[in-house]
XYZ file of C-alpha atoms in Angstrom:
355
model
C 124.990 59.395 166.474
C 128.692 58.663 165.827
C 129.908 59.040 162.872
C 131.638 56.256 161.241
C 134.952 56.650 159.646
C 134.715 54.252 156.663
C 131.667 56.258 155.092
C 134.218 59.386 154.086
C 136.240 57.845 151.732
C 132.873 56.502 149.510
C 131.148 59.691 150.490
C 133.479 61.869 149.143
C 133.257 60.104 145.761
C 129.905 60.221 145.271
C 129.944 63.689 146.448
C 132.033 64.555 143.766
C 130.084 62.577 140.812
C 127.042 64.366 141.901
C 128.529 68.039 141.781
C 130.166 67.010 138.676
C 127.060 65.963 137.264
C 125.563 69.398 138.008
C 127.866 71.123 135.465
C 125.528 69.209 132.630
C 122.201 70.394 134.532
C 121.297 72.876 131.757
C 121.811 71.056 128.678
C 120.372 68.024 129.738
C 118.521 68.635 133.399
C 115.915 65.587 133.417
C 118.989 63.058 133.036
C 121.035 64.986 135.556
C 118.234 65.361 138.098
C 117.433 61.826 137.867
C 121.163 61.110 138.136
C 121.602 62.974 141.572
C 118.143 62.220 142.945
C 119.266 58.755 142.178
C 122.517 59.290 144.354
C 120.969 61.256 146.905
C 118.316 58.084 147.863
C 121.504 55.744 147.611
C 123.343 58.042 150.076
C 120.534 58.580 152.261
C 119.899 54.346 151.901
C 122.799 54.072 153.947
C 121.755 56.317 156.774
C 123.601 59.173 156.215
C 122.727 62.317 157.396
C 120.686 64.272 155.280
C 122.332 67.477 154.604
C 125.465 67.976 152.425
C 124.574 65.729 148.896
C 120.945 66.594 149.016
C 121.736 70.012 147.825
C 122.941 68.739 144.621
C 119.176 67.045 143.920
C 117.496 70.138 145.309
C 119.944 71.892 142.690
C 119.382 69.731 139.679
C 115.385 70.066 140.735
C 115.358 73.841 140.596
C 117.341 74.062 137.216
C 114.224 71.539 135.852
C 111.643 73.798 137.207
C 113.259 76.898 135.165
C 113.762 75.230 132.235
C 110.540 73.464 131.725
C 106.799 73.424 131.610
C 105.254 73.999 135.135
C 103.701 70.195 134.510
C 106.577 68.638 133.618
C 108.902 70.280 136.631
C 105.795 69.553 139.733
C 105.817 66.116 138.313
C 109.837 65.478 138.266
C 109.486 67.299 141.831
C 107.540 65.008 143.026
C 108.296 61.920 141.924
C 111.972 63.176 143.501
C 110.563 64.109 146.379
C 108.587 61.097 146.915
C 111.824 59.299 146.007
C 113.934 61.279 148.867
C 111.492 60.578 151.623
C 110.732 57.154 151.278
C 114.743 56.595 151.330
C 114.646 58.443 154.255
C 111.530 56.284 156.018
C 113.639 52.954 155.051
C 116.378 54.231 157.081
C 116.832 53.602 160.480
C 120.099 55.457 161.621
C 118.294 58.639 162.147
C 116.980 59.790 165.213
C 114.363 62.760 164.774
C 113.186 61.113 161.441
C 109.898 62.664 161.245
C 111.020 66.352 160.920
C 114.100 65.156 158.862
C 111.576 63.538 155.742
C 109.611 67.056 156.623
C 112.565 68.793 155.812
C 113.438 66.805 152.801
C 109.780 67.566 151.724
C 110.206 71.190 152.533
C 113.333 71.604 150.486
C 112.653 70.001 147.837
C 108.956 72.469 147.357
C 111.176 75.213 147.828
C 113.531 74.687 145.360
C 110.354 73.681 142.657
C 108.690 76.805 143.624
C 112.427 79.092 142.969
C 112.569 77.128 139.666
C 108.952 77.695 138.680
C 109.091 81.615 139.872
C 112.311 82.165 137.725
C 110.815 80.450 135.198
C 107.602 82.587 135.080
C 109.579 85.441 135.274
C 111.545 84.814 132.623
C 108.890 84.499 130.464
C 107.150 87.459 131.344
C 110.569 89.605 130.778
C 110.721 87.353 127.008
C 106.752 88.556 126.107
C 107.479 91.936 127.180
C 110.906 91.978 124.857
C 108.839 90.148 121.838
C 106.058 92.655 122.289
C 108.419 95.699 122.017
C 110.116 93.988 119.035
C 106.614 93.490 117.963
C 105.584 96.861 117.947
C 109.134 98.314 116.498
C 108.387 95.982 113.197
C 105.300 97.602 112.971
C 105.900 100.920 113.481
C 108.939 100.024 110.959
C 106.018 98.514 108.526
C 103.768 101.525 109.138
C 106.236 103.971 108.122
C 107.105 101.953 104.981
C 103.673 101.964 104.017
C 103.050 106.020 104.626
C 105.768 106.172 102.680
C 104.758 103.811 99.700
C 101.500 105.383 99.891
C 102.895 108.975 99.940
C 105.215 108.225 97.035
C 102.088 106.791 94.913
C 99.581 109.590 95.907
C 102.891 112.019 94.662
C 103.632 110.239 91.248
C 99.739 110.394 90.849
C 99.793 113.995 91.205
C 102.770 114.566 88.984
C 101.192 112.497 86.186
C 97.589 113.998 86.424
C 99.030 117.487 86.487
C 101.709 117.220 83.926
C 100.137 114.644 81.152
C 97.246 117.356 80.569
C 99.330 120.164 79.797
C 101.984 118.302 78.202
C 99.123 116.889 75.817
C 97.815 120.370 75.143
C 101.406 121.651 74.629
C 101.838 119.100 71.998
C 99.143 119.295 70.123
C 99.286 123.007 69.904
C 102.692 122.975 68.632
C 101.866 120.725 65.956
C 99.160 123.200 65.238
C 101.985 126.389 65.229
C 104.396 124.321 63.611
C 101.621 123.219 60.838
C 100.368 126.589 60.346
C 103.168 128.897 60.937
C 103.701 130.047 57.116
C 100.084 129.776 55.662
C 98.551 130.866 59.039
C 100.657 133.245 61.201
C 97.503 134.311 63.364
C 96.791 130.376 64.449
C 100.193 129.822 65.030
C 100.379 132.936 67.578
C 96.558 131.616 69.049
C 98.396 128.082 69.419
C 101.461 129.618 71.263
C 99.404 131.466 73.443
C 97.838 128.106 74.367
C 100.994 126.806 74.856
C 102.252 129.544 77.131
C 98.574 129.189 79.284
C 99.221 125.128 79.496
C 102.849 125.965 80.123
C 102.541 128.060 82.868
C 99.352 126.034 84.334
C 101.823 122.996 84.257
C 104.417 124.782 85.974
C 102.208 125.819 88.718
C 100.774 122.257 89.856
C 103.948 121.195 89.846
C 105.231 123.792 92.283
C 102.350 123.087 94.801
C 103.169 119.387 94.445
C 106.597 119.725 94.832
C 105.850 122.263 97.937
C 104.224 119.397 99.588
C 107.301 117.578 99.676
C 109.808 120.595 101.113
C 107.176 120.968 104.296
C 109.151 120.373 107.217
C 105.843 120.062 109.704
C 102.336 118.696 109.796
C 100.811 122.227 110.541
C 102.117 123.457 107.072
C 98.920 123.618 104.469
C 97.237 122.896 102.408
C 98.657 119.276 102.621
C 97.055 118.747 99.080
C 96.601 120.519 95.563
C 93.753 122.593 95.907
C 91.581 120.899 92.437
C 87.920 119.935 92.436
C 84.971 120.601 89.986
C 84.716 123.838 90.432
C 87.552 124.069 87.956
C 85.786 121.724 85.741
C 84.707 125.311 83.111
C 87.937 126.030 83.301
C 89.112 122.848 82.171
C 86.804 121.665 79.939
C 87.829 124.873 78.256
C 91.340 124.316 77.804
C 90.372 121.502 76.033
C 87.861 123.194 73.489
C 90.817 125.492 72.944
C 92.919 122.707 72.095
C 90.196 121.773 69.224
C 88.375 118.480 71.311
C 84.328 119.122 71.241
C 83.343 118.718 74.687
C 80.064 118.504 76.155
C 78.902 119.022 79.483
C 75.162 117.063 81.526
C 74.292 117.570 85.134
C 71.769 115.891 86.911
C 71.033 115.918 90.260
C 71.250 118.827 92.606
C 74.977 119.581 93.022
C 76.708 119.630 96.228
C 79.501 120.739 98.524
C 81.605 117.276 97.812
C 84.493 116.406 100.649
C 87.549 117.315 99.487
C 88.841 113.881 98.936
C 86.031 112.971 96.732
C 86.460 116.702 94.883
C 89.704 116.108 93.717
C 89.122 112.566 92.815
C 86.581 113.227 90.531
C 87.899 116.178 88.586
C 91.544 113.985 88.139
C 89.275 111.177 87.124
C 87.592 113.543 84.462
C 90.827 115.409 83.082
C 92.759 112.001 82.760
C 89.821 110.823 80.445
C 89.708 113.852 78.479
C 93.797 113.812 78.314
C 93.228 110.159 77.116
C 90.373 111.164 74.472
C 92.518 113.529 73.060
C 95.867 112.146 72.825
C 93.861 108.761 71.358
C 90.269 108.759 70.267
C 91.330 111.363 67.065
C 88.634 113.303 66.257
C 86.181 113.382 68.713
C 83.393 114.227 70.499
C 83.442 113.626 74.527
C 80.813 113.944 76.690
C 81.163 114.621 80.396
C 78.304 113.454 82.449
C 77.735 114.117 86.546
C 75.047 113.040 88.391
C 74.670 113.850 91.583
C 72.181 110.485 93.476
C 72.988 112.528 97.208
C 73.965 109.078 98.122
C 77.441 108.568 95.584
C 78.565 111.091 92.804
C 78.219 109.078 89.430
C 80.342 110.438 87.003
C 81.060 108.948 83.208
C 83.316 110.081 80.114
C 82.510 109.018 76.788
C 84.098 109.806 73.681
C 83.056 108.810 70.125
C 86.216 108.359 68.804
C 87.824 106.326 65.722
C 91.408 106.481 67.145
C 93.144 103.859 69.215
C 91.328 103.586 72.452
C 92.359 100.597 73.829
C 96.022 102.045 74.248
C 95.528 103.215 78.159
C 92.894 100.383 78.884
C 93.610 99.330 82.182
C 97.676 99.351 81.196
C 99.221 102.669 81.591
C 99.237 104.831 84.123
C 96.498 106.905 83.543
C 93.573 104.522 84.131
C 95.719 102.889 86.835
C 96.128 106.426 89.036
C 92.112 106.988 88.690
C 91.532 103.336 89.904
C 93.846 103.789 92.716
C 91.639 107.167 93.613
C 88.282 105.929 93.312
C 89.086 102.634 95.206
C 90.862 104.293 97.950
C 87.537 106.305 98.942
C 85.404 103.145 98.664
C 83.857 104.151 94.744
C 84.178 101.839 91.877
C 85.551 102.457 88.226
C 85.362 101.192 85.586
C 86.612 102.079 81.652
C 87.095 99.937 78.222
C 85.790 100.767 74.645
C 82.156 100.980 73.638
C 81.152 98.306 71.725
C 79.172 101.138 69.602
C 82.889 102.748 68.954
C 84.835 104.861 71.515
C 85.902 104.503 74.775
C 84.052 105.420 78.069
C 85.129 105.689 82.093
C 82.447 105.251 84.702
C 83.302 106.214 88.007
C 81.261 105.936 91.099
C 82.414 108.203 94.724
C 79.840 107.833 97.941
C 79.545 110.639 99.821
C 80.046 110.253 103.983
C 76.816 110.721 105.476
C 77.055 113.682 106.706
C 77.370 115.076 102.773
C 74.201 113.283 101.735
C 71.862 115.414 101.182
């Protein structure tokens, strides 16, 4: 075919609208691709040959099939396609015009089938980056909680530990200070309690405050070492300090897990701490009963004093909730209506503890 010289100068211009377009193809690609498929059917209308503008189409085609759903870009593909070949089947300067529309056909799958790979690819490379983003929040979240957790289990330490002695120490001072002229040999048995409550205190706070200067997970103990079987003990400091304690077991008693060991002997000092810095005088009775299903455990007091002041608001009963809830039990505490205040406390035992 000979080429004919007046098709350059209009060829040229369209040429050039059609690349320019193609600068636009990312902000808005449907428009552009319907701009130069639109120019690429008028060009080929007028038999031209069918290489140099079509790229632009094919171009504008691929940049749809990256940016958009795989629907959306087969449909514009083909409907541009369709568009491409049928210009080329209403024109009749071509020779060969069977493999030239197979060409055009060809191309134009190609360049959908580029688009659509990049496209999938992309969004494979996106998942992977929002999954590792994903999973860097919540290791971020993770350590926020350990640490919120670790900070409460800590403060619950300090205040179990420290509000029993502190309670005793105060009391027995009064008692030295109160008797220390009438009574010198009280005052020296009440400063010896001091000195035993002192020292006790001074102790549980060194092993919690070890826990926090361990520099690796294979340090231990990773936890105070408390559990009933320092209940004597501490029902005793209490006696000393003038409360009337009493003591029930039912139930056959049993190695408890640790967790549930601790929790029940903070649960029973905080209640006695509360009965004596509140109920006045008092008698409290400390009750365990052992189902071999849950350890049921109750403090009641008798008490005339002010025993609503730690109901549920301070941190005492707060701490023992916190401990009892975290190992499944239940608690509960409030004043008697008979007078008094009382804490109930329920911990199961894991299965293999049941006896």
């Amino acid at each position: 075919m000979v080429n004919r010289p007046a098709e350059l100068p209009w060829t040229a211009g369209l040429g050039a609208v059609l690349c320019g377009l193609l600068v636009f193809r990312r902000r808005w690609p449907i428009p552009v691709l319907a701009c130069t498929g639109l120019g690429s059917v008028v060009y080929l209308a007028f038999g031209s040959p069918p290489r140099p503008l079509l790229l632009t189409a094919l171009v504008a085609l691929f940049t749809v099939a990256t940016l958009s759903e795989r629907r959306t870009a087969w449909t514009a593909g083909a409907i541009t396609a369709a568009a491409l070949a049928g210009s080329s089947l209403l024109s009749a300067h071509w020779p060969w015009l069977l493999p030239d529309v197979l060409g055009v056909l060809a191309w134009s799958g190609m360049a959908i089938a580029a688009g659509d790979a990049v496209r999938s690819r992309r969004a494979y490379v996106a998942e992977i980056e929002e999954r590792a983003r994903r999973a860097e929040r919540n290791r971020d979240e993770e350590a926020r909680r350990r640490v919120v957790e670790e900070r409460l289990r800590i403060a619950r330490e300090l205040h179990d530990v420290l509000a029993h002695h502190i309670a005793l120490i105060n009391v027995q001072a009064g008692v030295a200070a109160h008797m220390l002229d009438s009574e010198p040999q009280q005052s020296r048995t009440a400063l010896a309690h001091i000195r035993t409550a002192s020292r006790s205190a001074l102790e549980g706070l060194r092993t919690t405050v070890g826990l926090l200067r361990q520099d690796g997970e294979s340090v231990a103990p990773t936890a105070p070492t408390a559990g009933l079987a320092q209940l004597d003990e501490l029902i005793s400091s209490f006696r000393s300090a003038g409360l009337v304690v009493e003591t029930a077991v039912e139930g056959t008693a049993a190695a408890l897990p640790d967790a549930v060991d601790l929790a029940a002997y903070r649960v029973i000092q905080e209640s006695l701490t509360n009965v004596h810095k509140h109920a006045g005088p008092a008698t409290a009775t400390v009750h365990l009963d052992y189902t071999g299903t849950e350890l049921r455990l109750s403090v009641v007091d008798d008490g005339r004093g002010a025993p609503s002041v730690d109901a549920g608001q301070g941190h005492g009963i707060i701490g023992m909730r916190e401990r009892v809830t975290a190992l499944g039990g239940r608690l509960a505490a409030g004043p008697r209506t008979a007078g008094g205040f009382q804490v109930q406390a329920c911990l199961p035992l894991p299965k293999d503890d049941r006896s």
